Coordinates of C-alpha atoms in Angstrom, one line a residue:
M299 CA -66.5 1.6 -39.9
R300 CA -68.4 3.7 -42.3
I301 CA -66.3 6.8 -42.8
V302 CA -66.9 9.8 -45.1
V303 CA -64.0 11.9 -46.3
V304 CA -64.9 15.4 -47.4
G305 CA -62.4 17.6 -49.3
D306 CA -60.3 18.5 -52.3
T307 CA -58.9 15.7 -54.4
L308 CA -55.7 16.0 -56.4
L309 CA -53.6 13.8 -58.6
D310 CA -50.2 13.2 -57.0
V311 CA -47.3 12.0 -59.2
D312 CA -43.9 10.8 -57.8
V313 CA -41.2 10.7 -60.4
A314 CA -38.0 9.1 -59.1
G315 CA -34.7 8.4 -60.7
T316 CA -30.9 8.8 -60.7
S317 CA -28.8 11.7 -61.8
D318 CA -25.1 11.7 -62.5
R319 CA -24.7 14.5 -65.0
L320 CA -25.7 18.1 -65.8
S321 CA -27.7 19.2 -68.9
P322 CA -25.6 20.7 -71.7
D323 CA -28.2 23.4 -72.1
A324 CA -28.0 24.7 -68.5
P325 CA -26.3 23.8 -65.2
V326 CA -29.2 21.7 -64.0
P327 CA -29.2 17.9 -63.2
V328 CA -30.5 15.4 -65.8
V329 CA -32.8 12.8 -64.1
D330 CA -32.9 9.3 -65.6
V331 CA -36.5 8.3 -64.6
T332 CA -36.8 4.9 -63.0
T333 CA -40.4 5.1 -61.6
D334 CA -43.5 7.2 -62.3
D335 CA -46.0 6.5 -59.5
R336 CA -49.5 8.1 -59.5
R337 CA -52.0 8.2 -56.7
A338 CA -55.0 10.1 -55.5
G339 CA -53.8 13.0 -53.3
G340 CA -55.5 15.4 -50.8
A341 CA -58.8 14.0 -49.6
G342 CA -58.2 11.1 -52.0
L343 CA -55.1 10.0 -50.1
V344 CA -57.1 10.0 -46.8
A345 CA -59.8 7.9 -48.4
T346 CA -57.1 5.5 -49.7
M347 CA -55.6 5.1 -46.3
L348 CA -58.9 4.3 -44.7
V349 CA -60.1 1.9 -47.3
R350 CA -56.7 0.0 -47.0
D351 CA -57.4 -0.2 -43.3
G352 CA -60.6 -2.1 -44.1
H353 CA -63.2 0.6 -43.7
D354 CA -66.2 1.4 -45.9
V355 CA -65.2 4.7 -47.3
T356 CA -67.1 7.4 -49.2
L357 CA -65.2 10.4 -50.7
V358 CA -67.3 13.6 -51.1
T359 CA -65.4 15.9 -53.4
V360 CA -65.5 17.7 -56.7
L361 CA -63.8 16.6 -60.0
G362 CA -63.1 18.3 -63.3
D363 CA -64.2 17.2 -66.7
D364 CA -61.0 15.9 -68.1
T365 CA -59.0 12.7 -68.5
R366 CA -57.1 13.2 -65.3
A367 CA -60.4 13.2 -63.3
Q368 CA -61.1 9.8 -64.8
E369 CA -57.6 8.7 -63.8
L370 CA -58.4 9.7 -60.2
R371 CA -61.6 7.6 -60.2
D372 CA -59.6 4.7 -61.6
L373 CA -57.1 5.1 -58.7
L374 CA -59.9 4.8 -56.2
P375 CA -61.5 1.5 -57.1
D376 CA -62.6 0.6 -53.6
V377 CA -63.8 4.0 -52.6
T378 CA -67.4 5.2 -53.2
V379 CA -66.8 8.6 -55.0
V380 CA -69.6 11.2 -54.7
A381 CA -68.3 14.1 -56.8
G382 CA -69.9 17.3 -57.9
P383 CA -68.4 19.4 -60.8
S384 CA -65.3 21.4 -59.9
G385 CA -65.5 23.7 -62.9
A386 CA -61.7 23.6 -63.1
P387 CA -58.9 21.4 -64.4
T388 CA -57.8 18.5 -62.2
P389 CA -54.8 19.8 -60.1
V390 CA -51.6 17.7 -60.5
K391 CA -48.6 17.9 -58.2
T392 CA -45.5 16.1 -59.5
R393 CA -42.6 15.5 -57.2
V394 CA -39.2 14.7 -58.8
R395 CA -36.8 12.9 -56.5
V396 CA -33.3 11.6 -57.0
V397 CA -32.7 8.6 -54.7
D398 CA -34.0 10.0 -51.4
H399 CA -33.7 13.7 -52.1
A400 CA -36.4 15.9 -53.5
L401 CA -35.3 17.9 -56.5
V402 CA -38.3 19.9 -57.6
R403 CA -42.1 19.9 -57.4
I404 CA -44.2 20.8 -60.5
D405 CA -47.8 22.1 -60.0
E406 CA -50.3 22.0 -62.9
G407 CA -53.8 23.4 -62.6
C408 CA -53.3 24.3 -59.0
A409 CA -54.5 27.9 -59.0
T410 CA -57.3 28.4 -56.5
P411 CA -60.6 27.8 -58.2
P412 CA -64.0 29.3 -57.4
V413 CA -65.9 27.7 -54.5
P414 CA -67.8 24.8 -56.1
E415 CA -71.5 24.1 -56.0
T416 CA -72.7 21.4 -53.7
T417 CA -75.0 18.7 -55.0
D418 CA -77.8 17.0 -53.1
A419 CA -75.8 13.7 -53.4
M420 CA -72.8 15.3 -51.7
T421 CA -74.8 16.4 -48.6
A422 CA -76.8 13.1 -48.5
A423 CA -73.6 11.1 -48.3
L424 CA -72.9 12.6 -44.8
D425 CA -75.9 10.9 -43.2
D426 CA -75.8 7.6 -41.2
V427 CA -72.0 7.2 -41.0
D428 CA -69.7 6.5 -38.1
A429 CA -67.3 9.4 -38.6
I430 CA -66.3 12.2 -41.0
V431 CA -62.9 13.5 -41.9
V432 CA -62.7 16.9 -43.6
A433 CA -59.4 17.1 -45.5
D434 CA -59.3 20.7 -46.6
Y435 CA -56.6 21.3 -49.3
G436 CA -57.6 25.0 -49.9
R437 CA -59.5 24.4 -53.2
G438 CA -63.0 25.4 -51.9
V439 CA -64.8 22.1 -51.1
A440 CA -64.7 22.8 -47.4
A441 CA -65.8 26.4 -48.0
A442 CA -69.0 25.5 -49.9
P443 CA -71.9 27.0 -47.9
A444 CA -74.4 24.2 -48.4
L445 CA -71.8 21.5 -47.5
R446 CA -70.8 23.5 -44.4
E447 CA -74.4 23.7 -43.3
A448 CA -74.7 20.0 -43.7
L449 CA -71.5 19.3 -41.8
A450 CA -72.6 21.5 -38.9
R451 CA -75.9 19.6 -38.7
V452 CA -74.3 16.2 -38.8
A453 CA -71.6 17.2 -36.2
E454 CA -74.4 17.3 -33.6
H455 CA -74.4 13.5 -33.5
T456 CA -71.4 12.3 -35.5
P457 CA -67.7 12.7 -34.8
V458 CA -66.1 15.1 -37.3
V459 CA -62.4 15.6 -37.6
W460 CA -61.3 18.7 -39.5
D461 CA -57.8 18.9 -41.0
P462 CA -57.5 22.6 -42.1
H463 CA -55.3 24.2 -44.7
P464 CA -53.6 27.7 -44.6
K465 CA -55.6 28.7 -47.7
G466 CA -58.8 27.0 -46.7
A467 CA -61.8 27.8 -44.6
A468 CA -62.1 27.7 -40.8
P469 CA -63.8 24.6 -39.4
V470 CA -67.5 24.8 -38.9
P471 CA -68.6 25.3 -35.3
G472 CA -69.5 22.2 -33.3
I473 CA -67.1 19.7 -34.9
T474 CA -65.4 17.2 -32.6
V475 CA -61.7 18.2 -33.2
A476 CA -59.6 20.1 -35.6
T477 CA -56.0 19.1 -36.3
P478 CA -54.0 22.0 -37.6
N479 CA -50.2 21.8 -37.7
A480 CA -48.1 24.6 -36.2
A481 CA -47.9 26.6 -39.4
E482 CA -51.7 26.4 -39.9
A483 CA -52.3 27.4 -36.3
R484 CA -50.1 30.5 -36.9
R485 CA -52.1 31.3 -40.0
F486 CA -55.4 31.3 -38.1
T487 CA -54.2 33.1 -35.0
D488 CA -51.8 35.9 -34.0
V489 CA -50.1 33.7 -31.4
E490 CA -46.3 33.9 -31.5
G491 CA -43.7 31.4 -30.3
H492 CA -42.6 27.9 -30.9
G493 CA -43.0 24.3 -29.6
V494 CA -45.3 23.2 -26.9
P495 CA -45.7 26.7 -25.3
F496 CA -46.9 28.1 -28.6
A497 CA -49.2 25.1 -29.3
T498 CA -50.8 25.4 -25.8
V499 CA -51.8 29.0 -26.4
A500 CA -52.7 28.6 -30.0
A501 CA -54.9 25.5 -29.5
A502 CA -56.9 27.2 -26.7
A503 CA -57.3 30.3 -28.8
L504 CA -58.6 28.3 -31.8
V505 CA -61.1 26.3 -29.6
E506 CA -62.7 29.6 -28.7
Q507 CA -62.3 31.3 -32.1
W508 CA -63.8 28.4 -34.0
G509 CA -66.3 27.2 -31.5
V510 CA -65.2 23.6 -31.8
G511 CA -65.0 20.8 -29.2
A512 CA -61.2 20.5 -29.3
V513 CA -58.1 21.5 -31.3
A514 CA -55.0 19.4 -31.6
V515 CA -52.0 21.4 -32.9
T516 CA -49.6 18.8 -34.4
L517 CA -45.9 19.3 -33.8
G518 CA -44.3 16.9 -36.3
D519 CA -42.2 14.2 -34.7
R520 CA -42.7 15.7 -31.3
G521 CA -46.5 14.8 -31.1
A522 CA -49.5 17.0 -30.6
L523 CA -51.0 19.5 -28.1
L524 CA -54.7 19.1 -27.4
A525 CA -56.9 21.8 -25.9
D526 CA -60.7 21.4 -25.5
D527 CA -63.7 23.6 -24.7
R528 CA -63.4 22.8 -21.0
S529 CA -60.0 24.6 -20.8
D530 CA -58.1 21.4 -20.4
S531 CA -54.9 20.8 -22.3
R532 CA -52.8 17.7 -22.8
F533 CA -49.5 17.0 -24.6
V534 CA -49.5 13.7 -26.6
P535 CA -45.9 12.8 -27.4
A536 CA -45.0 10.8 -30.5
P537 CA -43.1 7.5 -30.3
S538 CA -39.4 7.9 -31.2
V539 CA -39.0 6.9 -34.8
T540 CA -36.6 7.7 -37.6
A541 CA -38.8 9.2 -40.2
G542 CA -38.2 10.0 -43.8
D543 CA -40.7 11.5 -46.3
P544 CA -43.4 13.3 -44.3
C545 CA -45.9 13.4 -47.1
G546 CA -49.3 12.2 -45.8
A547 CA -48.4 12.1 -42.1
G548 CA -51.1 14.7 -41.3
D549 CA -53.6 12.7 -43.3
R550 CA -52.7 9.6 -41.5
L551 CA -53.1 11.3 -38.1
A552 CA -56.6 12.7 -39.0
A553 CA -57.7 9.3 -40.3
G554 CA -56.5 7.6 -37.1
V555 CA -58.3 10.1 -34.9
A556 CA -61.5 9.6 -36.8
V557 CA -61.4 5.8 -36.6
A558 CA -60.7 5.9 -32.9
L559 CA -63.6 8.4 -32.3
A560 CA -65.9 6.1 -34.3
S561 CA -64.9 3.2 -32.1
G562 CA -66.0 5.1 -29.0
A563 CA -62.7 6.7 -27.8
D564 CA -62.7 10.1 -26.2
V565 CA -60.8 12.9 -28.0
A566 CA -57.6 12.5 -25.9
E567 CA -57.6 8.7 -26.6
A568 CA -58.4 9.3 -30.2
L569 CA -55.5 11.8 -30.6
A570 CA -53.1 9.4 -29.0
A571 CA -54.2 6.7 -31.5
G572 CA -53.8 9.2 -34.4
V573 CA -50.3 10.2 -33.3
L574 CA -49.3 6.6 -33.1
A575 CA -50.8 5.8 -36.5
A576 CA -48.8 8.7 -38.0
S577 CA -45.6 7.6 -36.4
E578 CA -46.0 4.0 -37.6
Y579 CA -46.8 5.3 -41.1
L580 CA -43.6 7.3 -41.2
A581 CA -41.5 4.5 -39.7
A582 CA -42.8 2.1 -42.3
G583 CA -41.7 4.3 -45.1
G584 CA -44.5 6.8 -45.5
V585 CA -46.5 7.2 -48.7
T586 CA -44.0 5.1 -50.7
A587 CA -44.6 2.0 -48.5
L588 CA -48.4 2.6 -48.5
F589 CA -48.5 2.2 -52.3
A590 CA -45.8 -0.5 -52.6
A591 CA -47.0 -3.6 -54.4
D592 CA -45.4 -6.0 -52.0
V593 CA -44.8 -4.7 -48.5
P594 CA -43.2 -7.1 -46.1
A595 CA -44.8 -7.7 -42.7
P596 CA -43.7 -4.9 -40.4
L597 CA -41.1 -5.6 -37.8
P598 CA -41.9 -4.9 -34.2
G599 CA -41.6 -1.1 -33.5
A600 CA -38.3 -1.2 -31.7
D601 CA -36.6 -3.6 -34.1
R602 CA -37.8 -1.6 -37.1
D603 CA -36.4 1.7 -35.7
A604 CA -33.1 0.0 -34.8
L605 CA -32.6 -1.3 -38.3
R606 CA -33.5 2.1 -39.8
T607 CA -31.0 3.8 -37.4
V608 CA -28.3 1.3 -38.4
H609 CA -29.0 1.8 -42.1
D610 CA -28.8 5.6 -41.8
V611 CA -25.6 5.6 -39.7
R612 CA -23.8 3.1 -41.9
G613 CA -24.9 4.9 -45.0
A614 CA -23.2 8.0 -43.7
G615 CA -20.0 6.1 -43.1
G616 CA -20.5 5.9 -39.3
T617 CA -19.7 3.2 -36.8
V618 CA -22.5 1.1 -35.3
V619 CA -22.0 0.0 -31.7
A620 CA -24.2 -2.6 -29.8
T621 CA -24.4 -3.8 -26.3
G622 CA -26.8 -6.1 -24.5
G623 CA -28.4 -7.3 -21.3
C624 CA -31.6 -7.5 -19.3
F625 CA -31.5 -4.0 -17.9
D626 CA -34.1 -4.9 -15.3
L627 CA -34.1 -1.9 -12.9
L628 CA -31.7 0.6 -14.5
H629 CA -28.9 1.8 -12.1
A630 CA -25.8 3.9 -12.2
G631 CA -23.7 1.1 -13.4
H632 CA -25.9 0.6 -16.4
A633 CA -25.9 4.3 -17.2
R634 CA -22.1 4.5 -17.1
T635 CA -21.7 1.4 -19.2
L636 CA -24.1 2.5 -21.8
S637 CA -22.6 6.0 -22.0
A638 CA -19.1 4.5 -22.4
A639 CA -20.4 2.2 -25.2
R640 CA -22.0 5.0 -27.1
A641 CA -18.7 6.9 -27.1
L642 CA -17.2 4.1 -29.2
G643 CA -19.1 5.0 -32.3
D644 CA -21.9 7.0 -34.0
C645 CA -25.0 5.1 -32.6
L646 CA -25.7 2.6 -29.9
V647 CA -28.1 -0.2 -30.3
V648 CA -29.1 -2.1 -27.1
C649 CA -29.9 -5.8 -27.5
L650 CA -32.5 -6.4 -24.8
N651 CA -33.5 -9.8 -23.3
S652 CA -37.3 -10.3 -23.7
D653 CA -39.4 -11.1 -20.7
S654 CA -39.3 -14.8 -21.5
S655 CA -35.5 -14.7 -22.0
V656 CA -35.1 -12.9 -18.6
R657 CA -37.2 -15.6 -16.9
A658 CA -35.1 -18.3 -18.4
L659 CA -31.9 -16.6 -17.1
K660 CA -33.0 -15.2 -13.8
G661 CA -35.9 -17.3 -12.6
P662 CA -39.7 -17.0 -12.5
D663 CA -39.7 -13.8 -10.4
R664 CA -37.9 -11.8 -13.0
P665 CA -38.1 -9.5 -14.8
I666 CA -39.3 -6.8 -12.4
M667 CA -40.2 -4.5 -15.2
T668 CA -41.8 -5.7 -18.5
Q669 CA -39.9 -5.5 -21.7
D670 CA -42.0 -2.6 -23.0
D671 CA -41.1 -0.5 -19.9
R672 CA -37.5 -1.5 -20.2
V673 CA -37.5 -0.5 -23.9
E674 CA -39.0 2.9 -23.0
L675 CA -36.6 3.6 -20.2
L676 CA -33.6 2.7 -22.4
L677 CA -34.8 4.9 -25.2
A678 CA -35.2 7.8 -22.8
L679 CA -31.4 7.8 -22.3
D680 CA -29.6 10.2 -24.6
C681 CA -26.8 7.6 -25.2
V682 CA -29.2 4.9 -26.5
D683 CA -30.2 5.3 -30.1
A684 CA -32.3 2.1 -30.6
V685 CA -33.3 -1.1 -29.0
V686 CA -33.7 -4.7 -30.4
V687 CA -35.6 -7.2 -28.3
F688 CA -34.6 -10.9 -28.5
D689 CA -36.2 -14.0 -27.1
E690 CA -33.1 -16.3 -27.0
Q691 CA -30.7 -16.6 -24.1
T692 CA -28.0 -14.9 -26.2
P693 CA -28.3 -12.0 -28.7
D694 CA -26.4 -13.8 -31.5
E695 CA -29.4 -13.9 -34.0
A696 CA -30.3 -10.3 -33.2
L697 CA -26.7 -9.3 -33.9
R698 CA -26.7 -11.1 -37.2
R699 CA -29.7 -9.0 -38.3
F700 CA -27.9 -5.7 -38.2
R701 CA -24.2 -6.7 -37.9
P702 CA -22.7 -4.0 -35.6
D703 CA -19.2 -2.9 -36.1
V704 CA -18.5 -3.0 -32.3
W705 CA -19.9 -5.1 -29.5
A706 CA -19.3 -3.4 -26.2
K707 CA -19.8 -5.0 -22.8
G708 CA -19.0 -3.9 -19.3
G709 CA -17.3 -6.5 -17.1
D710 CA -14.1 -7.7 -15.3
Y711 CA -13.1 -10.0 -18.2
T712 CA -11.3 -9.7 -21.5
A713 CA -12.9 -9.1 -24.8
N714 CA -11.9 -12.6 -26.1
E715 CA -13.8 -14.2 -23.2
L716 CA -17.1 -12.7 -24.2
P717 CA -19.4 -15.3 -25.9
E718 CA -20.4 -12.8 -28.6
A719 CA -16.8 -12.6 -29.9
A720 CA -17.2 -15.5 -32.3
T721 CA -20.4 -14.0 -33.7
L722 CA -18.9 -10.6 -34.3
A723 CA -15.9 -12.4 -36.1
E724 CA -18.3 -13.6 -38.8
W725 CA -18.4 -10.2 -40.4
G726 CA -15.2 -8.7 -39.0
G727 CA -16.7 -6.9 -36.0
R728 CA -14.8 -6.0 -32.9
V729 CA -15.5 -6.8 -29.3
V730 CA -14.6 -4.2 -26.7
T731 CA -15.0 -4.1 -23.0
V732 CA -15.8 -0.8 -21.2
P733 CA -15.1 0.1 -17.5
F734 CA -16.8 -2.2 -15.0
H735 CA -18.3 -0.5 -11.9
P736 CA -18.4 -2.9 -9.0
G737 CA -21.1 -2.7 -6.3
R738 CA -24.0 -2.0 -8.7
S739 CA -26.3 -4.9 -9.1
T740 CA -29.9 -5.3 -10.2
T741 CA -30.3 -8.3 -7.9
R742 CA -28.9 -6.5 -5.0
L743 CA -31.1 -3.5 -5.7
A744 CA -34.2 -5.6 -6.0
A745 CA -33.4 -7.4 -2.7
A746 CA -33.0 -4.0 -1.0
L747 CA -36.3 -2.8 -2.3
E748 CA -38.0 -6.0 -1.2
H749 CA -36.5 -5.6 2.3
V750 CA -37.8 -2.0 2.5
G751 CA -41.2 -3.1 1.3

């Protein structure tokens, strides 16, 4: 896709290190720096995301006349940069982190500059493209009158996604969709409240106020609420992921929406794609993973979330519990067994037989529900924290990947009789049986449903 990103570009610096002492000059931590990572931020980050996805990307922005502006150009080697003069120093935002904890952010040259002039090259770059993302970071690019006129003209025939900023300008009328977060929606409206009820009212109000095709109020790890100019509203939930550093999640969402719109999706479908893209970005490690030199191939979504959950619980000194099965047609016996297993520790990971594994065990007519549906149903239970899908007839290899402290299983047999006991013994894990509830059977339930049908 040919995508244009319009907006303010910053230099982002991530300084990370360790700290085990206080300064003798003042009671503040001393950070021993281990890494000093630099990247294009703001609209530059959106452009980087899109070009790494394989798209032909042009960045329309303004840059200062200093060495840091040249550093930004060098950080965007695969992006076509069309930049007018900013008339201000390059803004730099430096985050200092100790391990996974933010310590301080240092801003340099970040005072709001005058609205910049728009060059002919900047407006010409908007023509003949598949989609446009406006990444407004409140430094005036999106407020430039000539650029706004050009965006309004192009929006008549090209999808435009506008990611606003609390200190920035309102989107131009006629764009396809704006994607404010909840704080930004409050900044632009007088709507009060929280969560989905707030987002529903605020999104509808902003559609009318801005004169745009749709507004999607993003709600962090909950998802987003979409309202359009036909008075329709729709909630798009986010997949359940364990997220860390949220930096860039809104950029990832806006970029995903733009690509989907350029591919022919309607706004609701595009928002769902954007929410999924942002969730996957966070689950993969966020901006740190995006710029890692050697990123391993991502695990399947459920497996990735399970390993992250196990890591977090074990890092906090908690107990990891696992159980397993086909879970084809969940019934009360399953629910009681899973609840009892969860009570044994601080998280419960379910090892789930894949579709092919179920067929090998149960016959060609099983499973009744696909593994994706079974994963979704299990994760909807409060007692289940994560799911790992395995293709073999036993979960031994899956168990070796995350080594639970406890393997729990319902049944009318002893712990030593469970086939997983030998596997758990490899790392000193324990096998525990939980109460068995006779009379509950997936096979019996399936037969009864077939008879009713």
